[in-house]
XYZ file of C-alpha atoms in Angstrom:
579
model
C -39.030 22.956 -27.846
C -37.817 19.385 -27.271
C -35.064 19.932 -29.842
C -33.958 23.095 -28.044
C -33.940 21.310 -24.695
C -31.830 18.503 -26.095
C -29.367 20.973 -27.569
C -29.099 22.632 -24.154
C -29.140 19.533 -21.969
C -26.597 17.325 -23.705
C -23.538 19.611 -23.541
C -24.442 20.730 -20.025
C -24.810 17.138 -18.884
C -21.435 16.279 -20.346
C -19.840 19.067 -18.341
C -21.639 17.977 -15.214
C -21.247 14.217 -15.505
C -18.752 14.170 -12.618
C -20.597 16.785 -10.559
C -22.139 15.814 -7.213
C -25.516 14.108 -7.549
C -27.487 16.844 -5.785
C -26.284 19.360 -8.406
C -27.459 17.074 -11.210
C -30.853 16.619 -9.559
C -31.241 20.373 -9.144
C -30.293 20.953 -12.782
C -32.805 18.375 -14.038
C -35.481 19.798 -11.771
C -35.128 23.196 -13.493
C -35.551 21.561 -16.899
C -38.380 19.241 -15.864
C -40.311 20.837 -12.962
C -43.121 18.295 -13.192
C -40.794 15.545 -12.056
C -38.775 17.666 -9.627
C -40.549 16.268 -6.573
C -39.782 12.697 -7.593
C -36.170 13.634 -8.277
C -35.800 15.273 -4.884
C -37.358 12.262 -3.212
C -34.820 10.027 -4.955
C -32.014 12.382 -3.978
C -33.032 12.180 -0.334
C -32.408 8.446 -0.172
C -29.434 7.687 2.088
C -27.730 5.600 -0.602
C -27.464 8.669 -2.835
C -25.172 10.356 -0.325
C -23.304 7.420 1.173
C -19.627 7.544 0.291
C -17.743 4.278 -0.020
C -14.899 5.885 1.919
C -15.199 8.959 4.113
C -12.385 11.156 5.396
C -12.411 10.793 9.199
C -8.963 12.250 9.901
C -10.225 15.248 11.849
C -12.767 13.253 13.855
C -10.065 10.720 14.681
C -7.900 13.457 16.209
C -4.973 13.049 13.827
C -3.165 16.375 13.422
C 0.431 15.288 12.696
C 1.977 16.759 9.555
C 4.693 15.525 7.259
C 7.759 17.754 6.671
C 9.812 17.228 3.500
C 12.414 19.969 3.928
C 11.568 21.233 0.433
C 14.412 23.508 -0.559
C 15.664 25.668 -3.439
C 18.349 23.017 -3.957
C 15.668 20.566 -5.123
C 17.038 17.396 -3.551
C 15.106 14.436 -4.975
C 14.619 12.931 -1.513
C 12.270 15.837 -0.723
C 9.699 14.387 -3.123
C 9.633 10.797 -1.873
C 8.298 10.312 1.723
C 6.770 9.205 3.990
C 5.447 5.884 5.139
C 2.542 4.793 7.328
C 1.634 1.615 9.188
C -1.339 -0.071 10.776
C -0.286 -2.060 13.851
C -1.681 -3.135 17.196
C 1.351 -2.090 19.236
C -0.319 -2.515 22.641
C -2.127 -5.794 21.847
C -5.545 -4.449 22.822
C -7.258 -5.674 19.651
C -7.409 -2.258 17.997
C -5.239 -1.182 15.080
C -3.044 1.821 15.869
C -1.225 4.106 13.401
C 2.417 5.048 12.915
C 3.593 7.836 10.597
C 7.144 8.448 9.376
C 8.329 12.017 8.945
C 10.926 13.310 6.516
C 13.560 15.712 7.761
C 15.412 18.947 7.355
C 17.658 19.799 4.425
C 20.722 22.075 4.548
C 18.817 25.232 3.632
C 15.337 24.391 4.945
C 14.786 23.994 8.676
C 11.546 23.189 10.451
C 9.986 25.680 12.881
C 9.368 22.777 15.263
C 10.989 19.394 15.844
C 10.566 16.925 13.003
C 8.822 14.019 14.670
C 7.311 10.686 13.761
C 3.874 9.969 15.191
C 2.379 6.949 16.952
C -1.373 7.227 17.413
C -3.041 4.807 19.817
C -6.513 3.673 18.838
C -8.758 4.343 21.836
C -11.938 3.126 20.152
C -15.023 4.862 18.773
C -12.978 6.159 15.861
C -10.647 8.181 18.105
C -6.845 8.146 18.369
C -4.402 9.697 20.838
C -0.811 10.717 20.134
C 1.532 8.646 22.309
C 4.677 9.185 20.227
C 6.874 10.791 22.877
C 5.707 8.467 25.644
C 6.402 5.448 23.449
C 9.851 6.727 22.511
C 9.475 6.523 18.723
C 8.980 10.182 17.888
C 12.557 11.042 16.945
C 15.223 9.568 14.708
C 18.579 11.035 13.713
C 18.092 10.711 9.972
C 15.781 11.718 7.136
C 12.835 9.319 7.448
C 11.230 7.369 4.619
C 9.274 4.193 5.392
C 8.218 1.681 8.051
C 8.007 -2.105 8.283
C 6.134 -3.771 11.167
C 7.089 -7.237 12.379
C 7.529 -9.199 15.615
C 11.184 -10.061 15.057
C 11.686 -11.765 18.452
C 8.325 -13.590 18.589
C 7.328 -12.062 21.924
C 3.811 -11.152 20.812
C 4.401 -7.430 20.341
C 5.066 -5.826 16.924
C 8.376 -4.028 16.430
C 9.162 -1.131 14.067
C 11.851 -0.771 11.424
C 12.062 2.844 10.207
C 13.975 3.349 6.969
C 15.679 6.517 5.782
C 18.893 8.318 4.841
C 21.746 7.992 5.706
C 20.697 5.250 8.110
C 17.675 3.395 9.477
C 16.468 2.316 12.928
C 14.942 -0.716 14.660
C 12.625 -0.080 17.612
C 11.908 -3.050 19.891
C 8.436 -3.102 21.432
C 8.830 -3.550 25.195
C 5.242 -4.696 25.667
C 4.422 -1.884 28.095
C 3.589 0.897 25.630
C 7.213 1.869 25.051
C 9.895 1.044 22.495
C 13.687 0.824 22.720
C 16.057 1.716 19.886
C 18.079 -1.495 19.398
C 19.588 -0.607 16.025
C 23.221 -0.803 17.109
C 22.902 -4.095 18.961
C 20.793 -5.660 16.211
C 23.191 -4.563 13.468
C 20.570 -3.221 11.047
C 21.621 0.433 10.701
C 22.089 0.134 6.934
C 24.608 2.954 7.208
C 25.296 5.292 4.319
C 22.327 4.178 2.269
C 19.107 5.812 1.180
C 16.646 3.129 2.269
C 13.076 3.199 0.995
C 10.664 0.315 1.638
C 11.401 -2.699 3.819
C 9.702 -6.036 4.375
C 9.792 -8.638 7.132
C 9.728 -12.266 5.954
C 11.261 -15.582 7.004
C 13.339 -16.455 3.961
C 15.183 -19.385 5.605
C 12.132 -20.850 7.391
C 13.753 -20.933 10.844
C 10.778 -19.321 12.579
C 12.336 -15.852 12.892
C 11.565 -12.882 10.663
C 14.362 -11.657 8.437
C 14.456 -8.192 6.865
C 14.927 -6.985 3.294
C 15.539 -3.286 2.630
C 15.164 -1.616 -0.763
C 17.897 0.973 -1.233
C 17.086 3.661 -3.757
C 20.089 5.626 -5.039
C 23.466 7.117 -4.246
C 22.747 10.460 -2.646
C 24.392 13.252 -0.681
C 23.218 16.631 0.536
C 26.672 17.866 -0.449
C 26.054 17.053 -4.102
C 23.574 19.533 -5.567
C 22.200 18.666 -9.003
C 20.755 21.482 -11.098
C 17.912 20.876 -13.544
C 15.199 23.096 -15.037
C 11.754 22.662 -16.527
C 10.604 25.582 -18.691
C 13.451 27.674 -17.263
C 12.249 26.985 -13.718
C 14.468 25.163 -11.215
C 13.090 21.658 -10.832
C 13.965 18.204 -9.595
C 16.366 16.181 -11.700
C 15.123 12.870 -13.058
C 15.927 9.701 -11.188
C 18.471 8.602 -13.793
C 20.762 11.340 -12.487
C 21.201 9.229 -9.351
C 23.066 5.880 -9.647
C 21.201 2.917 -8.172
C 22.033 0.820 -5.123
C 21.773 -2.890 -4.264
C 19.274 -4.394 -1.823
C 20.204 -5.201 1.767
C 19.175 -8.533 3.292
C 19.487 -9.072 7.044
C 19.183 -12.605 8.460
C 17.689 -12.892 11.940
C 20.049 -14.830 14.237
C 17.264 -15.511 16.719
C 19.017 -13.747 19.598
C 18.122 -10.118 18.888
C 20.908 -9.660 16.348
C 21.026 -9.836 12.570
C 23.653 -10.746 9.987
C 24.023 -8.923 6.673
C 23.751 -11.733 4.097
C 23.356 -9.489 1.045
C 26.497 -10.838 -0.604
C 25.935 -14.466 0.363
C 22.304 -14.438 -0.813
C 23.146 -12.851 -4.162
C 21.019 -9.714 -3.772
C 24.050 -7.411 -3.433
C 24.792 -7.759 -7.142
C 21.337 -6.464 -8.133
C 22.074 -2.745 -8.464
C 19.188 -0.426 -9.312
C 16.819 2.183 -7.917
C 14.577 -0.014 -5.747
C 11.480 1.373 -4.016
C 8.590 -1.043 -3.391
C 8.835 -4.648 -2.221
C 6.435 -7.477 -1.435
C 7.352 -10.910 -0.068
C 5.084 -13.747 -1.206
C 5.394 -17.370 -2.316
C 5.280 -16.940 -6.087
C 5.831 -20.536 -7.222
C 3.841 -22.226 -4.432
C 6.770 -24.238 -3.099
C 6.223 -23.066 0.473
C 9.196 -20.657 0.484
C 8.772 -16.850 0.307
C 10.012 -15.021 -2.782
C 10.397 -11.285 -3.448
C 9.013 -8.903 -6.035
C 10.778 -5.534 -6.131
C 9.505 -2.448 -7.981
C 12.376 -0.307 -9.258
C 12.512 3.197 -10.679
C 13.944 3.363 -14.228
C 15.647 0.069 -13.391
C 14.247 -3.367 -14.301
C 11.868 -4.841 -11.723
C 13.051 -7.924 -9.839
C 11.397 -11.295 -9.219
C 13.675 -13.001 -6.710
C 12.963 -16.704 -6.420
C 13.996 -18.284 -3.146
C 16.317 -21.197 -3.956
C 15.821 -22.667 -0.453
C 19.554 -22.646 0.214
C 19.977 -19.059 1.407
C 20.216 -17.595 -2.096
C 17.869 -15.885 -4.529
C 17.731 -15.916 -8.316
C 16.248 -13.075 -10.368
C 13.664 -14.465 -12.809
C 11.967 -11.187 -13.736
C 13.236 -11.173 -17.322
C 12.011 -14.710 -18.042
C 8.729 -13.964 -16.260
C 8.294 -10.803 -18.406
C 8.104 -8.563 -15.344
C 11.370 -6.642 -15.687
C 10.496 -4.303 -18.578
C 7.472 -3.074 -20.498
C 6.527 -4.468 -23.893
C 9.049 -2.118 -25.539
C 11.926 -3.295 -23.397
C 11.929 -0.134 -21.265
C 12.244 -0.156 -17.485
C 9.352 1.868 -16.079
C 9.507 4.178 -13.073
C 8.189 1.639 -10.584
C 7.312 2.959 -7.131
C 4.808 0.871 -5.158
C 3.717 -2.737 -5.621
C 1.441 -5.399 -4.214
C 0.546 -9.043 -4.828
C -2.841 -10.761 -4.770
C -5.100 -13.099 -6.718
C -7.144 -10.680 -8.820
C -8.509 -13.278 -11.288
C -9.307 -16.027 -8.756
C -6.984 -18.698 -10.134
C -5.160 -19.252 -6.851
C -1.890 -17.636 -7.965
C -0.489 -14.233 -6.967
C -0.656 -11.412 -9.495
C 1.249 -8.110 -9.268
C 0.382 -4.440 -9.513
C 3.042 -1.735 -9.868
C 2.601 2.041 -9.794
C 4.597 4.097 -12.296
C 5.100 7.623 -13.658
C 2.633 9.524 -15.843
C 2.413 8.347 -19.485
C 3.826 4.942 -18.482
C 0.588 3.616 -16.956
C 0.497 1.657 -13.714
C 1.077 -2.040 -14.464
C -0.987 -5.171 -13.837
C 0.724 -8.541 -14.309
C -1.394 -11.704 -14.249
C 0.203 -15.036 -13.407
C 0.047 -17.831 -15.960
C 1.804 -21.184 -16.145
C 5.495 -21.712 -15.378
C 6.277 -18.355 -13.764
C 5.236 -16.418 -16.862
C 3.186 -13.260 -16.400
C 0.767 -11.652 -18.827
C 0.713 -7.854 -18.958
C -2.982 -7.005 -18.554
C -2.490 -3.278 -18.025
C -4.544 -2.356 -21.088
C -7.057 -5.211 -20.981
C -7.879 -4.511 -17.320
C -8.432 -0.786 -18.167
C -5.740 0.178 -15.685
C -3.882 1.967 -18.486
C -6.875 4.156 -19.298
C -7.298 5.196 -15.664
C -3.638 5.937 -14.879
C -2.043 7.550 -17.951
C -1.950 11.015 -16.381
C -0.917 9.940 -12.880
C 2.281 9.435 -10.910
C 1.496 6.520 -8.616
C 2.937 5.618 -5.214
C 1.151 3.441 -2.645
C -1.145 0.672 -3.888
C -2.927 -2.315 -2.404
C -5.330 -5.058 -3.435
C -8.404 -4.603 -1.249
C -11.830 -6.254 -1.360
C -13.560 -3.098 -0.205
C -17.115 -4.451 -0.626
C -16.438 -8.044 0.506
C -17.817 -9.589 -2.676
C -14.857 -11.958 -2.879
C -13.052 -10.071 -5.651
C -9.850 -8.147 -4.957
C -10.174 -4.522 -6.026
C -7.404 -1.919 -6.279
C -6.667 1.169 -4.214
C -3.974 3.522 -5.551
C -2.719 6.912 -4.366
C -1.067 9.394 -6.724
C 0.742 12.737 -6.803
C 3.290 14.423 -9.051
C 6.771 15.565 -7.995
C 7.219 18.696 -10.134
C 5.309 21.803 -9.068
C 5.529 23.311 -12.553
C 4.193 20.298 -14.455
C 0.881 22.049 -15.168
C 2.710 24.761 -17.124
C 3.828 22.145 -19.641
C 0.889 19.697 -19.628
C -2.852 20.279 -19.653
C -3.680 16.669 -18.785
C -1.253 16.168 -15.895
C -1.801 17.779 -12.494
C 0.577 18.363 -9.595
C -2.002 17.204 -7.043
C -3.789 14.058 -8.166
C -6.756 12.039 -6.879
C -6.581 8.534 -5.435
C -8.176 5.720 -7.418
C -10.599 3.049 -6.244
C -10.926 0.473 -9.009
C -13.573 -2.231 -8.673
C -12.815 -5.710 -10.017
C -15.636 -7.412 -11.928
C -14.227 -10.816 -10.972
C -12.395 -11.344 -14.232
C -9.650 -8.781 -13.723
C -11.448 -5.939 -15.517
C -11.489 -2.754 -13.447
C -14.052 0.032 -13.109
C -13.289 3.476 -11.720
C -15.503 4.047 -8.664
C -14.437 7.688 -8.276
C -17.943 9.194 -8.216
C -19.215 6.756 -5.594
C -15.955 6.410 -3.669
C -16.269 9.754 -1.890
C -15.073 13.333 -1.944
C -11.457 12.321 -1.282
C -11.422 10.532 -4.635
C -12.541 13.693 -6.408
C -9.793 15.853 -4.906
C -6.090 16.224 -5.637
C -3.249 15.294 -3.271
C 0.500 14.843 -3.155
C -0.023 11.352 -1.769
C 2.789 8.910 -1.036
C 2.499 6.029 1.487
C -0.668 3.904 1.669
C -1.655 1.286 4.249
C -4.851 -0.719 4.725
C -6.384 -2.044 7.927
C -9.671 -2.464 9.778
C -9.316 0.146 12.527
C -12.907 -0.200 13.793
C -13.089 -4.026 13.587
C -16.292 -4.049 11.542
C -15.003 -6.362 8.815
C -14.712 -3.563 6.265
C -11.152 -2.725 5.270
C -10.212 0.915 5.889
C -7.175 2.795 4.584
C -4.801 5.656 5.340
C -2.374 7.566 3.140
C 0.260 10.202 3.759
C 0.642 13.528 1.993
C 3.847 15.331 1.230
C 4.034 18.321 3.636
C 0.490 17.713 4.813
C -1.666 15.816 7.273
C -2.464 12.196 6.411
C -5.900 11.084 5.271
C -7.691 8.347 7.225
C -10.461 6.681 5.226
C -13.304 4.786 6.882
C -15.084 2.155 4.804
C -18.856 2.734 4.808
C -19.979 0.016 2.398
C -23.288 -1.572 3.313
C -22.707 -5.137 4.493
C -24.452 -6.979 1.664
C -22.018 -9.873 1.871
C -20.887 -12.071 4.706
C -17.185 -12.231 5.525
C -14.784 -14.313 7.520
C -11.710 -12.892 9.221
C -8.506 -14.630 10.274
C -5.905 -13.615 12.830
C -3.058 -16.106 12.698
C -0.462 -16.788 15.390
C 2.555 -18.875 14.512
C 4.315 -21.242 16.903
C 6.835 -23.179 14.821
C 6.451 -20.440 12.221
C 7.174 -16.777 12.897
C 4.547 -15.453 15.285
C 3.119 -12.999 12.693
C 2.580 -15.916 10.279
C 4.046 -13.827 7.462
C 4.209 -16.214 4.520
C 1.042 -18.156 5.399
C -1.360 -19.157 2.633
C -5.091 -19.249 3.402
C -7.504 -21.095 1.114
C -11.210 -20.717 1.809
C -13.477 -23.203 0.061
C -16.904 -21.719 -0.596
C -19.050 -24.274 -2.318
C -17.062 -25.222 -5.411
C -15.010 -22.052 -5.366
C -11.615 -21.616 -3.740
C -10.485 -18.184 -2.601
C -6.783 -17.774 -1.828
C -5.168 -15.104 0.320
C -1.638 -14.708 1.644
C -0.108 -12.905 4.618
C 2.552 -11.067 2.674
C 5.556 -9.097 3.862
C 5.881 -5.479 2.806
C 3.669 -4.294 -0.113
C 2.489 -0.854 -1.222
C 5.088 1.934 -0.834
C 7.046 2.667 2.371
C 4.177 1.195 4.392
C 2.906 -1.724 6.484
C -0.558 -3.186 6.909
C -3.018 -4.916 9.213
C -1.867 -8.547 9.118
C -5.342 -9.931 9.664
C -7.038 -11.372 6.599
C -10.644 -10.717 5.546
C -12.266 -12.957 2.938
C -15.537 -11.687 1.489
C -18.301 -14.234 0.915
C -20.325 -13.653 -2.280
C -24.115 -13.824 -2.171
C -24.405 -17.079 -4.096
C -22.090 -19.000 -1.748
C -23.061 -22.294 -0.180
C -22.192 -21.414 3.362
C -22.843 -24.913 4.681
C -19.651 -26.104 2.969
C -17.357 -23.275 4.044
C -13.956 -24.756 4.877
C -10.507 -23.296 5.332
C -7.010 -24.624 4.802
C -4.025 -22.806 6.251
C -0.527 -23.598 5.061
C 1.764 -22.144 7.680
C 5.252 -20.881 6.819
C 6.665 -23.957 8.591
C 4.859 -26.182 6.084
C 2.232 -27.336 8.561
C -1.201 -27.800 6.992
C -4.172 -26.984 9.218
C -7.860 -27.338 8.378
C -10.492 -25.154 9.991
C -14.052 -26.437 9.507
C -16.761 -23.770 9.433
C -14.971 -20.731 10.863
C -17.362 -18.197 12.340
C -18.703 -15.599 9.921
C -18.675 -11.830 10.400
C -15.907 -11.935 12.967
C -12.166 -12.510 13.248
C -11.194 -16.095 13.977
C -7.944 -16.391 15.918
C -6.078 -19.479 14.751
C -2.942 -20.715 16.505
C -0.538 -22.945 14.612
C -0.655 -26.501 16.017
C 2.567 -27.640 17.623
C 2.069 -31.342 16.912
C 1.638 -33.176 13.632
């Protein structure tokens, strides 16, 4: 009898190993009725049903939908958008949401107006659509991404919306409305297919500058025809010649100067998508990492004289181990192995694996994609938005990644690759080895999506980082973090004075006992998206809280020490004006 049960149970359990827990309990109860009561009692525990992240989109009142203009002409731009941002546009202490729509194509028109959406956070997990009232609902181009930054240091975040064949800058008026100042500011980026953008102060003058990743040469008048299994499909990215980056310097008077040529970035032609601004070599000046699609990635070191130098090849970030440029989409930077130096993650196409690069000495990076297990988790996926996120506040940066294929007919050629793909929540063990938390993460992580942009932020101010991602031709997904607060945490909200007001470029070092934890306020990151600029540092259980100290290196170079910041709340820190 026991032999028969084992023969029955083992294959069934293998099939059901990813099934919901209540189904497993019911199955075991049929096999072992004597212990069914105990199993049901265990199943009734709240922890058995608590998702790490729950989908609260409907409860939040978010009904906006993305429109790609998907057409029989199969324009590649239809597969790429759109972005999303967390921002507190009305300075009420609550993170609001902004979504970027796509647009119409020559042969596909929308039944209603294609609009962006600004949702005001009204508390208690609810949002209201204030797009039209705020004046940011419409743009005259095909929308892609969004970058949030206070470019005039007036205390209210402004919006840069990227797209094709132009982009737009919306100035926050501080009264719930925005004004389109693109023409006056000189940041239209005319004629280019702009993807991600990042605000950062590359010349350290206290005003945020703007870098824009331009993807490829494109025109709706040029129709490319490609097939997959005799079915009309999207042509690969290599069919579209790449473009250089655009770098706008902030003049400090509401206008910008295009310094792409002068800075040296105009010569770097390729299909650029993701960008993150962070101080790579710890010299106090922000550098750039750029993820590019079938073009070598870029590591642009700030030479502190208005120019940048690409060091990606020497740093072993440009290509994979076979000398091939992967299809890089999104990227982020963070200290995943707790050595105080920024590491990089890049999302790529299926069969290429998403990449994890760990910093070593002298600007050399070690490819830990396989060793971290990231390769095993991502072989079948096409990745887009990604972000380092300490979702459980244990002090270790974990990874959140959203995925989704571009070809509807991919499943007719591959059994292992799906058109709609699940997000990934990968837990870091503290040494840079990742574990897939899919079963515990929640139902969203066991479902397929055509996900694109991803942003993280604490919309309910509980010290647990939440997230939101967009879906091609669908409603976004807002994820609330439900993790039990087993660890303490300390939050920081920085306000620059000599530095840019957003403190983009600041480095925060929290000393917990004998352990230093380093975080940065980066510019850009992920894919087409922008994030809550507050910083949360999780405090592990074994910490000596009596010695908790913080050092802030502001973008201006000012060093500030904060002794015993308050735990389990956000500490607002203003940059000192004196020495």
